[in-house]
């Protein structure tokens, strides 16, 4: 098959969507399919294809990490996509490039698959002043209905996405729950030497006696890192020899650092700032636990990367994401600060045999999220989308045929009535 993947951003930028698309591309190519990634590029002066990526000229969005916004309609882009002749158009964004993919799927009569990665209600504050948030939220819901009506199949990484879309209304095709993938080999930390781990702890100023729990992700309010800090202050003491490592950058970083100081836990918390994706494995290698309080994630790739490094997860209770962390199997679920601290100490004190067994379960569960597994699952979705499009086109043709028949009947009737009137006049 020839598959076009449309994403607002792509390498060298890194976020969950970029990682997902990159892993999907790798998996599809391993299975023998041809892939073209279509993405905006604020550095591109014209459309060009390089290494399987169509770079589309875009305006830089400085407020959103320097990502680009490409105009949805482009004759040159349409020409390149038509020449590529995809069997499937798969959009991973709802805006700009995503609209471009939806319009091209319609004009080329190609099946359209849409993966919704993000619960946008939690992110609107990035682009809208507070007084306009509800207005923008309402408009975005109507916009999602537009995309839903165009799609022949929809996927999302958790039940949270499915419920979100169903609440918006307008779903006219199947919504498939397909968990996010992870680069298993990249996050195999067994290859990182003990010397490297000791040096990294030294560089970060974290003693070798400390058990490190980490969070990795964008430091925005939607990630609820403030909850982690408050729960830490309420349940962890210096003598617990636990340390919180917060890896990432974002608009709330300074505010969170100030909060840690205000709570009096700055000596138990380290903020690393931005760490490049390929530099993350050594950081996971010095950690023993992955922690999160986020309720905005649909299926956190960062969490899965931590799991690929063998880290059990301590996750806040999230009914719509249940199953990702199975209590007592690959981590623990907490509902309050007391439970949060209890499970951290439980993992800290676990004997080596039990800890090794839990890590084995963590790895066994996350191995289900490989690139080939993702690609194979989506190939089934692509086949379904192709059938859905065929039915839609057949129904459309049938409606057109009936309309033509009705129009023909009206014309014949008009001719008969005209002839009858002429006879009466004669």
PDB file of N, CA, C and O in Angstrom, residues 14 18 111 119 124 142 160 163 230 250 262 313 395 411 417:
ATOM      1  N   UNK A  14      10.000  17.172  18.497  1.00  0.00           N
ATOM      2  CA  UNK A  14       9.620  15.975  19.234  1.00  0.00           C
ATOM      3  C   UNK A  14       8.437  16.283  20.143  1.00  0.00           C
ATOM      4  O   UNK A  14       8.452  17.242  20.916  1.00  0.00           O
ATOM      5  N   UNK A  18       4.546  13.296  17.085  1.00  0.00           N
ATOM      6  CA  UNK A  18       5.703  13.055  16.216  1.00  0.00           C
ATOM      7  C   UNK A  18       6.245  11.643  16.455  1.00  0.00           C
ATOM      8  O   UNK A  18       6.529  10.898  15.500  1.00  0.00           O
ATOM      9  N   UNK A 111      -9.696   6.845   0.903  1.00  0.00           N
ATOM     10  CA  UNK A 111     -10.173   6.651   2.283  1.00  0.00           C
ATOM     11  C   UNK A 111      -9.424   7.580   3.241  1.00  0.00           C
ATOM     12  O   UNK A 111      -8.205   7.752   3.129  1.00  0.00           O
ATOM     13  N   UNK A 119      -6.784  15.742  23.743  1.00  0.00           N
ATOM     14  CA  UNK A 119      -8.029  16.280  24.299  1.00  0.00           C
ATOM     15  C   UNK A 119      -7.885  17.799  24.355  1.00  0.00           C
ATOM     16  O   UNK A 119      -7.347  18.364  25.316  1.00  0.00           O
ATOM     17  N   UNK A 124      -6.581  24.636  25.171  1.00  0.00           N
ATOM     18  CA  UNK A 124      -7.020  25.867  24.512  1.00  0.00           C
ATOM     19  C   UNK A 124      -6.348  27.100  25.106  1.00  0.00           C
ATOM     20  O   UNK A 124      -6.119  28.099  24.417  1.00  0.00           O
ATOM     21  N   UNK A 142     -17.624  22.029  17.300  1.00  0.00           N
ATOM     22  CA  UNK A 142     -18.312  22.025  16.002  1.00  0.00           C
ATOM     23  C   UNK A 142     -17.344  21.630  14.885  1.00  0.00           C
ATOM     24  O   UNK A 142     -17.717  20.932  13.944  1.00  0.00           O
ATOM     25  N   UNK A 160     -10.809   7.382  26.523  1.00  0.00           N
ATOM     26  CA  UNK A 160     -11.045   8.802  26.787  1.00  0.00           C
ATOM     27  C   UNK A 160     -11.357   9.545  25.488  1.00  0.00           C
ATOM     28  O   UNK A 160     -12.269  10.380  25.433  1.00  0.00           O
ATOM     29  N   UNK A 163     -14.924   8.477  24.171  1.00  0.00           N
ATOM     30  CA  UNK A 163     -16.007   9.133  24.902  1.00  0.00           C
ATOM     31  C   UNK A 163     -16.075  10.612  24.549  1.00  0.00           C
ATOM     32  O   UNK A 163     -17.160  11.177  24.371  1.00  0.00           O
ATOM     33  N   UNK A 230       2.573  18.996  45.294  1.00  0.00           N
ATOM     34  CA  UNK A 230       1.785  19.135  46.532  1.00  0.00           C
ATOM     35  C   UNK A 230       1.659  17.807  47.255  1.00  0.00           C
ATOM     36  O   UNK A 230       1.779  17.742  48.491  1.00  0.00           O
ATOM     37  N   UNK A 250       8.424  23.879  29.401  1.00  0.00           N
ATOM     38  CA  UNK A 250       7.071  24.323  29.110  1.00  0.00           C
ATOM     39  C   UNK A 250       6.751  25.627  29.814  1.00  0.00           C
ATOM     40  O   UNK A 250       7.534  26.116  30.646  1.00  0.00           O
ATOM     41  N   UNK A 262       8.275  27.172  47.448  1.00  0.00           N
ATOM     42  CA  UNK A 262       7.254  27.619  48.410  1.00  0.00           C
ATOM     43  C   UNK A 262       6.830  26.471  49.322  1.00  0.00           C
ATOM     44  O   UNK A 262       6.581  26.668  50.519  1.00  0.00           O
ATOM     45  N   UNK A 313       4.910   2.180  37.253  1.00  0.00           N
ATOM     46  CA  UNK A 313       4.273   3.498  37.213  1.00  0.00           C
ATOM     47  C   UNK A 313       3.371   3.694  38.426  1.00  0.00           C
ATOM     48  O   UNK A 313       2.613   2.796  38.803  1.00  0.00           O
ATOM     49  N   UNK A 395     -23.407   4.819  -2.126  1.00  0.00           N
ATOM     50  CA  UNK A 395     -24.634   5.480  -1.691  1.00  0.00           C
ATOM     51  C   UNK A 395     -24.805   6.828  -2.376  1.00  0.00           C
ATOM     52  O   UNK A 395     -25.903   7.211  -2.773  1.00  0.00           O
ATOM     53  N   UNK A 411     -38.773  16.068 -16.338  1.00  0.00           N
ATOM     54  CA  UNK A 411     -38.683  16.617 -17.694  1.00  0.00           C
ATOM     55  C   UNK A 411     -39.702  15.962 -18.624  1.00  0.00           C
ATOM     56  O   UNK A 411     -40.359  16.641 -19.428  1.00  0.00           O
ATOM     57  N   UNK A 417     -47.079  17.370 -20.402  1.00  0.00           N
ATOM     58  CA  UNK A 417     -48.059  18.412 -20.077  1.00  0.00           C
ATOM     59  C   UNK A 417     -48.075  19.492 -21.144  1.00  0.00           C
ATOM     60  O   UNK A 417     -49.130  20.029 -21.499  1.00  0.00           O
TER      61      UNK A 417
END
